[in-house]
Coordinates of N, CA and C and ligand atoms in Angstrom, one line a residue:
X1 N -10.6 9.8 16.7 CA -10.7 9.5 15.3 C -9.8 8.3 14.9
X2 N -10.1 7.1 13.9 CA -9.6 6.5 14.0 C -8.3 6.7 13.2
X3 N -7.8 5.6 12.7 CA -6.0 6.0 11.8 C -6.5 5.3 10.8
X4 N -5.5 5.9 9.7 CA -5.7 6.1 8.5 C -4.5 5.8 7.9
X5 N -4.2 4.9 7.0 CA -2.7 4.6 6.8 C -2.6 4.4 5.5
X6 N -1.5 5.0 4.3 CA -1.6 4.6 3.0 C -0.5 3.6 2.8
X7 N -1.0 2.9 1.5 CA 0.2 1.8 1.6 C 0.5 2.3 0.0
X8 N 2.1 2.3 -0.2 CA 3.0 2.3 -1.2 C 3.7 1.4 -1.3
X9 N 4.5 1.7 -2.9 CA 5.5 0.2 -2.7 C 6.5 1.3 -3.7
X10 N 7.7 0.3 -4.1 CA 8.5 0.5 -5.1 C 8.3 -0.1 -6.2
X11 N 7.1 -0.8 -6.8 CA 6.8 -1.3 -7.7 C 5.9 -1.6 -8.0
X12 N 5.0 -1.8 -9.2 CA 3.6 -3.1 -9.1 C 3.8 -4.5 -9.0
X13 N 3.3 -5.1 -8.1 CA 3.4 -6.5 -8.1 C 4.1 -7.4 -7.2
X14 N 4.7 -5.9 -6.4 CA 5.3 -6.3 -5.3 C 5.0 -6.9 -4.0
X15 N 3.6 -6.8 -3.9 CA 3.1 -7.7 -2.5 C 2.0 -6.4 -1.5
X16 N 2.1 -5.2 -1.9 CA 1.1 -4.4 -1.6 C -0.4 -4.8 -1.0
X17 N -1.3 -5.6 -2.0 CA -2.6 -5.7 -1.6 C -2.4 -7.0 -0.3
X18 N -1.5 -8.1 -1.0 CA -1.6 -8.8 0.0 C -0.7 -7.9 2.1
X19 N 0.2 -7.3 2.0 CA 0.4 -6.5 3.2 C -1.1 -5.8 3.6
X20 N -1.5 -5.1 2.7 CA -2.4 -4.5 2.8 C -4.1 -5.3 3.6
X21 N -3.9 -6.6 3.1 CA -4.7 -7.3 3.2 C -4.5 -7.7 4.8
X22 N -3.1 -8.0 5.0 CA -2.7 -8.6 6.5 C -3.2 -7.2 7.9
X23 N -2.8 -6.0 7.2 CA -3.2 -4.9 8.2 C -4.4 -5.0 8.3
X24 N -5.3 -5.2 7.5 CA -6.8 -4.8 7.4 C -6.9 -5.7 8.1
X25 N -6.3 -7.0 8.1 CA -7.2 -7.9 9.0 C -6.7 -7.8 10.9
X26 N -5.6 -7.6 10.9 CA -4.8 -7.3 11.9 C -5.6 -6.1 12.9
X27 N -5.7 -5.1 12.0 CA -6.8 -3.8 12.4 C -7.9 -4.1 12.6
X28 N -8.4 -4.7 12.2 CA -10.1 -5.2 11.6 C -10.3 -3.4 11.1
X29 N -9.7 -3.3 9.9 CA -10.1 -2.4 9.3 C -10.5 -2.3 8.1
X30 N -11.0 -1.2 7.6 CA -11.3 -0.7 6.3 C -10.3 -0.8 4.9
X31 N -10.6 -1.0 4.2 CA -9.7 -0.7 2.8 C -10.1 0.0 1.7
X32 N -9.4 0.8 1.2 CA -10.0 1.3 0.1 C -8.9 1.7 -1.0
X33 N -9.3 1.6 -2.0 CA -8.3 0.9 -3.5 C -8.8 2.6 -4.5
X34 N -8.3 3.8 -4.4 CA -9.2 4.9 -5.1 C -9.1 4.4 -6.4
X35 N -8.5 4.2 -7.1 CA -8.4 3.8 -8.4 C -7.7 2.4 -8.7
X36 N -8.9 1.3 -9.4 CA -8.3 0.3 -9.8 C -8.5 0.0 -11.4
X37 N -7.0 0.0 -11.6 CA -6.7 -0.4 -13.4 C -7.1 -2.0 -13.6
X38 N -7.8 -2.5 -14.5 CA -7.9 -3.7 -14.7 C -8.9 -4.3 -14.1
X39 N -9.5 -5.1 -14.7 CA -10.9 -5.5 -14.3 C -11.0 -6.8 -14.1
X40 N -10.3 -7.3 -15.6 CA -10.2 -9.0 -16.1 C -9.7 -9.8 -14.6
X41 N -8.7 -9.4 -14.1 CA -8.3 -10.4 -13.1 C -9.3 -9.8 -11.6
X42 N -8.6 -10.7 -10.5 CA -9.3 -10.6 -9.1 C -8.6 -8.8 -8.9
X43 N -10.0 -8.1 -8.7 CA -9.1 -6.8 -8.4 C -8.5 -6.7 -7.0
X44 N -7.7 -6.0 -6.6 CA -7.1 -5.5 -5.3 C -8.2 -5.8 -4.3
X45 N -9.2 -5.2 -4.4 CA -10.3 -5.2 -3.2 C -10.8 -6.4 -3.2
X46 N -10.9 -7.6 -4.3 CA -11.7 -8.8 -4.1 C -10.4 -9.2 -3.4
X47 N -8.9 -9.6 -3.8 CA -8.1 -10.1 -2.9 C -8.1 -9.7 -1.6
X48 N -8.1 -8.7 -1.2 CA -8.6 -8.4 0.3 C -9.7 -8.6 1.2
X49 N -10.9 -8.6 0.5 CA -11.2 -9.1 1.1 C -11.5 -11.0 1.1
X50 N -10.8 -11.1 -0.1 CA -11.1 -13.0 -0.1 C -9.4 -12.8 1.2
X51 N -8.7 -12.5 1.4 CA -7.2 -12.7 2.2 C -7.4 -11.8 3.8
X52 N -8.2 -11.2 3.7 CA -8.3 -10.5 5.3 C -10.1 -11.1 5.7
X53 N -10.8 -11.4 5.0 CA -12.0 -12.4 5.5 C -12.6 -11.1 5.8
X54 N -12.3 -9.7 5.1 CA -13.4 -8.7 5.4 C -14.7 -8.9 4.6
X55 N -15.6 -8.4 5.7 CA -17.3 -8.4 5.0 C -16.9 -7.0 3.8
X56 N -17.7 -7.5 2.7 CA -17.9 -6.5 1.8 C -18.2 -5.1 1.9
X57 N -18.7 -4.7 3.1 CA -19.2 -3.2 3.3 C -17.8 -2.8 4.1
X58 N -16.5 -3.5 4.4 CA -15.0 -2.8 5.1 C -14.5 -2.3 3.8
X59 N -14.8 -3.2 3.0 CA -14.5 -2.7 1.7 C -15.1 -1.6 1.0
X60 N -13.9 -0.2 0.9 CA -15.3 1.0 0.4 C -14.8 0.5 -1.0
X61 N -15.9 1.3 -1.6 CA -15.8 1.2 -3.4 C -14.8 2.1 -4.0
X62 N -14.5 1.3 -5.1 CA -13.2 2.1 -5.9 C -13.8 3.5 -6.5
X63 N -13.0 4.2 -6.1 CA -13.4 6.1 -6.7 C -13.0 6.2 -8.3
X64 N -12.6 5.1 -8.8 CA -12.4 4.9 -10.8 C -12.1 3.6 -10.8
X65 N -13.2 3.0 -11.5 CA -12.7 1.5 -11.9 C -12.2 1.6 -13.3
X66 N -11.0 1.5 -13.7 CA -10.6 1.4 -15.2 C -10.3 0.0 -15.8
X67 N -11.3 0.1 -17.2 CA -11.2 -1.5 -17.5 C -9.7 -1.9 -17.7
X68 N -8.6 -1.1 -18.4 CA -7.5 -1.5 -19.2 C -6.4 -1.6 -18.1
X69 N -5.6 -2.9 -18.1 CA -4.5 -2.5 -17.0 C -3.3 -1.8 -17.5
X70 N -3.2 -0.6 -16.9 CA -2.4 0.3 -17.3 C -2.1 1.4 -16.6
X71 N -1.2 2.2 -16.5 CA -1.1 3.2 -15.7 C -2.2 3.8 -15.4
X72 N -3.0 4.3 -14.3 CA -4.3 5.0 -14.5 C -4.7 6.1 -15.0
X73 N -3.4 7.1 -15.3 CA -3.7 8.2 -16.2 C -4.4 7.8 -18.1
X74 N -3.6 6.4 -18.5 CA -3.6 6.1 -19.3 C -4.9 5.1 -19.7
X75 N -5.2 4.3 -18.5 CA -6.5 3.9 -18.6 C -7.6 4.6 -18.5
X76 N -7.5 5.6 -17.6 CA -8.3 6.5 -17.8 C -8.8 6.9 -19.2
X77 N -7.6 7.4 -20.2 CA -7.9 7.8 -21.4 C -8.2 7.0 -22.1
X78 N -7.7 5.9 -22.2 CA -8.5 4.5 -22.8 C -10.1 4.6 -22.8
X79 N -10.3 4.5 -21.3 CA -12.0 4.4 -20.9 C -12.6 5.4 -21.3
X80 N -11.8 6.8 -21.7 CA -12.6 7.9 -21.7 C -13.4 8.8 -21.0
X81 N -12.6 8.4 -19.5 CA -12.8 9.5 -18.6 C -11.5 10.0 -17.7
X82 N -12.2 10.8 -17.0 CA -10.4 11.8 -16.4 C -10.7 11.5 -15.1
X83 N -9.3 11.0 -14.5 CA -9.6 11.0 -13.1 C -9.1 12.3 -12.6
X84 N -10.3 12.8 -11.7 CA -9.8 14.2 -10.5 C -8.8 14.1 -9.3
X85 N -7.9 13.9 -9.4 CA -7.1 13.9 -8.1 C -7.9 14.2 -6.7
X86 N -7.9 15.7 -7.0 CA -9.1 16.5 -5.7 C -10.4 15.4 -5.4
X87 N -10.6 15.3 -6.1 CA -11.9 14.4 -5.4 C -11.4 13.7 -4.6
X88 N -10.2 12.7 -4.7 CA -9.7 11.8 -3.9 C -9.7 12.0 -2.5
X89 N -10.7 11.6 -1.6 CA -10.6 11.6 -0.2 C -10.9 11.3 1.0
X90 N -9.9 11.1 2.0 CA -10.3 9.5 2.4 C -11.1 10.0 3.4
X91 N -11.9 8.8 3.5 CA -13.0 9.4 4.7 C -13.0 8.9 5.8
X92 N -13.9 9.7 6.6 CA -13.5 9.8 8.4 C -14.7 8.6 8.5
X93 N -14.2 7.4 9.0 CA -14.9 6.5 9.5 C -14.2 6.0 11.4
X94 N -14.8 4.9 11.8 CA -15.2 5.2 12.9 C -13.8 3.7 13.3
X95 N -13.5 3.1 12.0 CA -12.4 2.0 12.6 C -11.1 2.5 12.1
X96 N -10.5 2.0 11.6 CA -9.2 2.0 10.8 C -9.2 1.6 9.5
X97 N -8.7 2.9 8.7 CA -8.9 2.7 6.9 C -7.5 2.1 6.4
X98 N -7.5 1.3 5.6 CA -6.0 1.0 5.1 C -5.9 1.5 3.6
X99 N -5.4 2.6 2.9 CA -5.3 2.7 1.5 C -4.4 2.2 0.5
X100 N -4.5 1.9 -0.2 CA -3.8 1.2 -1.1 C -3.4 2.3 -2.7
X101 N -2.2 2.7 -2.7 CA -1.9 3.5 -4.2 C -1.8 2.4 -5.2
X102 N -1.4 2.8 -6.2 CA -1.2 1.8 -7.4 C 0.3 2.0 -8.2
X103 N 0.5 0.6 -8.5 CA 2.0 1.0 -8.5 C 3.0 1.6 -7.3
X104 N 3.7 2.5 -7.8 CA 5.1 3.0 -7.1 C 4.4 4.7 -7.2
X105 N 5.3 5.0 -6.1 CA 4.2 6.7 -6.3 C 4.7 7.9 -7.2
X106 N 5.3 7.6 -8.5 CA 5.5 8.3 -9.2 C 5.0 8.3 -9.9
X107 N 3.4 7.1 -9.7 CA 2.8 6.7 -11.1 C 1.8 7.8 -11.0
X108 N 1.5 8.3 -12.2 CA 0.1 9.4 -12.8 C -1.0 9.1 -13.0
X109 N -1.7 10.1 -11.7 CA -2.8 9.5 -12.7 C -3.6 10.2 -13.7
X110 N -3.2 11.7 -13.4 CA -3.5 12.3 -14.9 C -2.1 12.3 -15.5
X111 N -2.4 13.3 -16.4 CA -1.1 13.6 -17.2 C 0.0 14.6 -16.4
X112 N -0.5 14.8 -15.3 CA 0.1 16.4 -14.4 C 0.1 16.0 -13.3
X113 N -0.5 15.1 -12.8 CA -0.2 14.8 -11.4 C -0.1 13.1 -10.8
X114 N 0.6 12.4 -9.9 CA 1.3 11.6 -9.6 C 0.8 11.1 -8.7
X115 N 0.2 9.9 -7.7 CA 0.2 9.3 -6.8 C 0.6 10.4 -5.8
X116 N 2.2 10.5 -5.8 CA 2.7 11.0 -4.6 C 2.1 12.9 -4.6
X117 N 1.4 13.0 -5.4 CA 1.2 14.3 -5.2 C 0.0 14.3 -4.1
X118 N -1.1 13.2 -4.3 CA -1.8 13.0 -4.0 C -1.5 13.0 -2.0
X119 N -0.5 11.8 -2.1 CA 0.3 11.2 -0.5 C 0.5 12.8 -0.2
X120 N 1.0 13.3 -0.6 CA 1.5 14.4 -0.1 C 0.0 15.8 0.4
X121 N -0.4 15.7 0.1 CA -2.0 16.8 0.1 C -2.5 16.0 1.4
X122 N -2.7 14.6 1.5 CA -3.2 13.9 2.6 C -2.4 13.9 4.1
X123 N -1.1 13.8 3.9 CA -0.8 13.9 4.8 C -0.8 12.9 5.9
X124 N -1.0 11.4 5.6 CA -1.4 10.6 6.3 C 0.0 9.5 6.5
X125 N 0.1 9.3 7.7 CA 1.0 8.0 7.5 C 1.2 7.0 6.4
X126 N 2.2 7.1 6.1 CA 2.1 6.2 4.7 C 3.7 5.0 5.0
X127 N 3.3 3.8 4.2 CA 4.1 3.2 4.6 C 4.9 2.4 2.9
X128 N 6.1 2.4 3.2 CA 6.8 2.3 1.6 C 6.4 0.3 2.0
X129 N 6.5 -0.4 1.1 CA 6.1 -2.1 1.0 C 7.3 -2.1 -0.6
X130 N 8.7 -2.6 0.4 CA 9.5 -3.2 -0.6 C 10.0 -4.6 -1.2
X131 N 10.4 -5.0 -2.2 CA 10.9 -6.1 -2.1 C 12.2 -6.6 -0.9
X132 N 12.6 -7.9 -1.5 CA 13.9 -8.2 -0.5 C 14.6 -8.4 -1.8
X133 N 14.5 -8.3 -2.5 CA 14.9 -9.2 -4.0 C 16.3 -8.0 -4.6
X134 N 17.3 -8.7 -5.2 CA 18.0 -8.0 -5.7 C 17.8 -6.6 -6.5
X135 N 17.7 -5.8 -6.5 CA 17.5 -4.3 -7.1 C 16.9 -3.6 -6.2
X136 N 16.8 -3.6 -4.9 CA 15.9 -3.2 -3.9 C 16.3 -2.4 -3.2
X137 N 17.5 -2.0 -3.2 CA 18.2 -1.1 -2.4 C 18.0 0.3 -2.8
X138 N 18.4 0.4 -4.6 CA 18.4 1.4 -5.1 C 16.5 2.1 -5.4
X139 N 15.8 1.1 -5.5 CA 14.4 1.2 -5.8 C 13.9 1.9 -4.4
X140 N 14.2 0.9 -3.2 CA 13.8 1.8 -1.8 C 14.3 3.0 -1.2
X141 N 15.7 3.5 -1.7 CA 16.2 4.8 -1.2 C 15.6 5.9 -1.9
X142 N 15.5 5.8 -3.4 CA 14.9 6.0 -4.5 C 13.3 6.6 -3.6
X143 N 12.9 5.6 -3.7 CA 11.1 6.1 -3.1 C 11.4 6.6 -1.7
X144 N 11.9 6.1 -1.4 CA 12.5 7.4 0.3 C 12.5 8.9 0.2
X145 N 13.1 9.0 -1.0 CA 14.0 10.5 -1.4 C 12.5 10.9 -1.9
X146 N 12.0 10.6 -2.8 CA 10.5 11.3 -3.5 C 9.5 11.9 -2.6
X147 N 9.7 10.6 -1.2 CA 8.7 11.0 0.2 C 8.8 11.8 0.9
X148 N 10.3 12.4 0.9 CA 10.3 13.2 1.8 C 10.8 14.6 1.1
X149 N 11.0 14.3 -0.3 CA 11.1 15.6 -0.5 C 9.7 16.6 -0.6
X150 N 8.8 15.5 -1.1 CA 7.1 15.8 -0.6 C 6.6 15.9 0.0
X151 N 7.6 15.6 0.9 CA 7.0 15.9 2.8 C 5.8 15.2 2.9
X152 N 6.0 13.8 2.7 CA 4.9 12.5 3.0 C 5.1 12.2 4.2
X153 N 4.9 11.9 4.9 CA 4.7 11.1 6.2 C 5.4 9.8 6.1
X154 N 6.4 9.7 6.6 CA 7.0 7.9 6.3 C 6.9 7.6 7.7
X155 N 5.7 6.3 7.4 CA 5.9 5.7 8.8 C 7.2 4.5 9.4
X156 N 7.0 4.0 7.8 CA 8.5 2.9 7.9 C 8.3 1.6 6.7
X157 N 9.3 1.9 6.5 CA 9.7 0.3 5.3 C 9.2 -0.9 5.9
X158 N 7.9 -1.6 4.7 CA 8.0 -3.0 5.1 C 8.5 -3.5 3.7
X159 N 9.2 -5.1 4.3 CA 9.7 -5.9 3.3 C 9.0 -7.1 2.8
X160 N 9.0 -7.0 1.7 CA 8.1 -8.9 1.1 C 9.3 -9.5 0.5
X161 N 9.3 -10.8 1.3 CA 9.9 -12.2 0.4 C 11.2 -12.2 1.3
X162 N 12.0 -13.4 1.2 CA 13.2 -14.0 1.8 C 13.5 -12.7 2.6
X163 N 14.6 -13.4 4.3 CA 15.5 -12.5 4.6 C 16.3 -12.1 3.9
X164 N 16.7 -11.0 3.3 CA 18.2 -10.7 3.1 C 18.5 -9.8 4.0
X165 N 19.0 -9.7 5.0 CA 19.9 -9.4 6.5 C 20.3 -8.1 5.8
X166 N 21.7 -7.8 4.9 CA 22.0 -6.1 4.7 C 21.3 -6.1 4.2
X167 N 20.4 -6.3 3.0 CA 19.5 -5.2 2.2 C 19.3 -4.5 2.8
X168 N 18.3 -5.0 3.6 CA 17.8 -4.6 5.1 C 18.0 -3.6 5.5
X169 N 19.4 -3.7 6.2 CA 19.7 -3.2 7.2 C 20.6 -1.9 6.7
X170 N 21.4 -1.4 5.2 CA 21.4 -0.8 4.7 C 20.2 0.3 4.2
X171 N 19.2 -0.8 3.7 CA 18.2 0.3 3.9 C 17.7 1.5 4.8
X172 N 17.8 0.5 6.0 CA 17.3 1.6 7.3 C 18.4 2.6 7.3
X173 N 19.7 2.1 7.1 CA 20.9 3.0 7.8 C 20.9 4.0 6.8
X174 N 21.1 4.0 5.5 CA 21.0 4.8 4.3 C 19.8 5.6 4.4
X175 N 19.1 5.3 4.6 CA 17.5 5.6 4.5 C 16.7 6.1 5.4
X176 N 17.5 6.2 6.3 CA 17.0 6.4 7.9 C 15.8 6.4 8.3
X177 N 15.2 4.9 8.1 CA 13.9 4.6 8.2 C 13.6 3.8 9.2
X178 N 12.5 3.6 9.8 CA 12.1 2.5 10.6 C 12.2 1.3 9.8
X179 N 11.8 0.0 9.6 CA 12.0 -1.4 9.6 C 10.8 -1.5 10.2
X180 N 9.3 -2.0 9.8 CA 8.1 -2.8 10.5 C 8.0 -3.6 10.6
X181 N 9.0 -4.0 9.5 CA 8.5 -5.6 9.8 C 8.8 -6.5 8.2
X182 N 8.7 -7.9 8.2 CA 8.8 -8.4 6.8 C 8.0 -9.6 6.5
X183 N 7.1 -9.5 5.5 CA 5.9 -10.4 5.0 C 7.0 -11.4 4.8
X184 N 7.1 -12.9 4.9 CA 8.0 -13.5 3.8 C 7.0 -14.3 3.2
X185 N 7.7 -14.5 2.1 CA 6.7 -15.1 1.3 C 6.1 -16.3 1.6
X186 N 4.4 -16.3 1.5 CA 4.0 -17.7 2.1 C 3.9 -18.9 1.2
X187 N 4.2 -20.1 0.7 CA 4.1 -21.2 0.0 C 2.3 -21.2 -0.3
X188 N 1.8 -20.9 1.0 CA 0.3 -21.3 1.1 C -0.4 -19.9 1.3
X189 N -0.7 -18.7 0.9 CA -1.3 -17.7 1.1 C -3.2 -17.7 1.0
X190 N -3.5 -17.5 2.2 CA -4.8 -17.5 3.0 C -4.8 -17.0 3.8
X191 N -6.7 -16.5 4.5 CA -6.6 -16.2 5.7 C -6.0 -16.3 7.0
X192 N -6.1 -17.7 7.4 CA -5.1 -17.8 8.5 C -3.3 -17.7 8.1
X193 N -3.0 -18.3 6.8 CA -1.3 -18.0 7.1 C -1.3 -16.6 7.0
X194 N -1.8 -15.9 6.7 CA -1.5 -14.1 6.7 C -1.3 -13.7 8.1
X195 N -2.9 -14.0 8.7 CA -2.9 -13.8 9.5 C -1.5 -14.3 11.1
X196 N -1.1 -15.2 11.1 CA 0.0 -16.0 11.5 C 1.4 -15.4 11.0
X197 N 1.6 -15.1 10.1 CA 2.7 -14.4 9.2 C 2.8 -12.9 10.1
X198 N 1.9 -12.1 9.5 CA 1.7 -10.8 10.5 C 1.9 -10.8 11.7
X199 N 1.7 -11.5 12.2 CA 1.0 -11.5 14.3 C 2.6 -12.1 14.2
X200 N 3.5 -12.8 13.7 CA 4.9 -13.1 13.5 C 6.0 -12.0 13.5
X201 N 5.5 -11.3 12.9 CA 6.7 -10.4 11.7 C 6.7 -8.8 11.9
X202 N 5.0 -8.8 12.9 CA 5.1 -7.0 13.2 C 4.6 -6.6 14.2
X203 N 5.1 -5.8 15.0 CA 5.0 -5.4 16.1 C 3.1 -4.9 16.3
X204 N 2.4 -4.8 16.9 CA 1.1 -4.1 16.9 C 0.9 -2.5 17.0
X205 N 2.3 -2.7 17.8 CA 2.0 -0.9 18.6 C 3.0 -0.2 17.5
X206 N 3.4 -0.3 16.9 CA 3.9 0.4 15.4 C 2.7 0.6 14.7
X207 N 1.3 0.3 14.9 CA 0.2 1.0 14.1 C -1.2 1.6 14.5
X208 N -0.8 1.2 16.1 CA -1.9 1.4 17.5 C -1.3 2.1 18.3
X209 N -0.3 2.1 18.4 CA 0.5 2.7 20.0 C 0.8 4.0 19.4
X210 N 2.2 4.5 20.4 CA 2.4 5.7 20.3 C 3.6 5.8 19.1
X211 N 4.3 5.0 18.7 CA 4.6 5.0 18.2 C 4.5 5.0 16.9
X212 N 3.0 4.7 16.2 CA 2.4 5.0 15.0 C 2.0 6.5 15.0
Ligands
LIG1 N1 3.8 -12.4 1.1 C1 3.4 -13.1 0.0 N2 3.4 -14.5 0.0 C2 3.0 -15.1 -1.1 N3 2.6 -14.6 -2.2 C3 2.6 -13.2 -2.3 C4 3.0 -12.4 -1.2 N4 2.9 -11.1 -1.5 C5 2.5 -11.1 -2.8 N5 2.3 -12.4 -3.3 C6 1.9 -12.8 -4.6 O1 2.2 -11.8 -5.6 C7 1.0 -11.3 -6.2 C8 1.1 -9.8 -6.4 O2 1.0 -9.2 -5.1 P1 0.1 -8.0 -4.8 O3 -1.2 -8.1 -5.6 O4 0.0 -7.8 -3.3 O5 1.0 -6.8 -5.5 P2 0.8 -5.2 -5.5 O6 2.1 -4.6 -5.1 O7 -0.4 -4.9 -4.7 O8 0.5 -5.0 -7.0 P3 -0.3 -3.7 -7.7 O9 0.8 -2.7 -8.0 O10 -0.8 -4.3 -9.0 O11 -1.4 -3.3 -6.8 C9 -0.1 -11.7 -5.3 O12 -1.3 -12.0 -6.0 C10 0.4 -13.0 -4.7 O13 0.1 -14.1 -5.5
LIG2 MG1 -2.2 -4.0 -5.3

C-alpha cells in the first residue's frame, strides 16, 4: 500500500501548499486539499499542481469547496452547508497521497470539531511545516504539544524561509522532533527551483525508507 502523509503547519500562509507541492513532485504523488476556503485566488490544488507539474487527475477533488476565505467551520456557515468530519477520508490509491489541512490544526471545521481531531482518527504520518521567522519557537512547541497529546503521528518538523541555526535546533531539542529538512525561501518559485530546493534540503529516505 502506498504512503500517505498529512501536511500541517503552525499557521496559514506559512509555505504548506508550496512544501506540499515539492513532496508531490519528489513522490510523483497525489494531493488532496479536503476542504478549501476561498475561491477568488489560485486555490491550494491549482498551485500544486501549476508548482509540482502534476497532471490534473493526481490532483483528487476538494471534499468542500467554500466560496468565503475563512475558517472552514465559518465558511461553511457562510455557504450554508456543514462540513462532516467523518466523511473525510483519505483514499487507498496505488502511489503516494500528500494531504494538505488548512491553517494550523486547531482550526474548526465545524463548531465541535478541529482539524487535529480529524489528524488524530487518521492516524497517518503527519508532518508539522514551520516558519524560521521570529515567533516560531513558541508556535512549533505549541503544535508539538496538541500532536501528541492527540496521539498524531509526528513524522518531523519542516522549516520555510532563512537559516536560523537555534531556532532550529531548540526546536528539535525542546520538542524532541526530527528536523526533515528546510524549504528556504526561493526568489524565483517554479517547477524546477522546487524541485532543486527539495532534492537540496531533504533526505529521500525520511519519506520512502525505513525511516518514514
Ligand atoms: N519556499 C518558498 N519560497 C518562496 N515563496 C514561498 C515559499 N513558501 C511559501 N511561499 C509564498 O508564500 C505564499 C503562501 O504559501 P502557501 O500557500 O504554501 O501557504 P500555506 O501555509 O499553504 O497557506 P494556507 O494556510 O492558506 O493553506 C505562497 O503563495 C508563496 O508565494
Ligand atoms: Mg495551503
Amino acid at each position: 500500500m502506498s504512503k500517505t502523509f498529512v501536511v500541517t503547519g503552525t499557521d496559514t500562509g506559512i509555505g504548506k501548499t508550496v512544501f506540499s507541492a515539492a513532496l508531490v513532485q519528489a513522490l510523483d504523488a497525489h494531493y488532496w486539499k479536503p476542504v478549501q476556503s476561498g475561491l477568488e485566488e489560485e486555490t491550494d490544488s491549482e498551485l500544486v499542481a501549476r508548482l509540482a507539474g502534476a497532471e490534473p487527475v493526481r490532483i483528487l477533488p476538494e471534499a468542500w469547496k467554500l466560496k468565503t476565505p475563512a475558517s472552514p467551520h465559518l465558511a461553511a456557515q457562510i455557504d450554508g452547508v456543514e462540513i462532516d468530519p467523518l466523511a473525510l477520508v483519505p483514499p487507498q490509491l496505488e502511489r503516494p497521497l500528500v494531504i494538505e489541512g488548512a491553517g494550523g490544526l486547531l482550526v474548526p471545521l465545524t463548531r465541535r470539531i478541529t482539524y487535529a481531531d480529524v489528524f488524530a482518527r487518521w492516524q497517518l504520518p503527519t508532518i508539522l511545516c514551520a516558519r524560521t521567522a521570529l515567533g516560531t519557537i513558541n508556535h512549533t512547541l505549541l503544535s508539538l504539544e496538541a500532536m501528541r497529546v492527540r496521539r498524531i503521528p509526528v513524522l518531523g518538523v519542516v522549516f520555510i524561509g532563512d537559516e536560523v541555526r537555534d531556532s532550529q535546533a531548540i526546536i528539535s531539542e525542546l520538542g524532541m522532533v526530527r528536523v526533515l529538512g528546510r524549504l528556504p525561501k526561493l526568489d524565483r518559485l517554479d517547477t524546477e527551483t522546487l524541485r532543486q530546493a527539495f532534492s537540496a534540503h531533504f533526505d529521500m529516505d525520511d519519506f520512502v525508507g525505513e525511516k518514514a
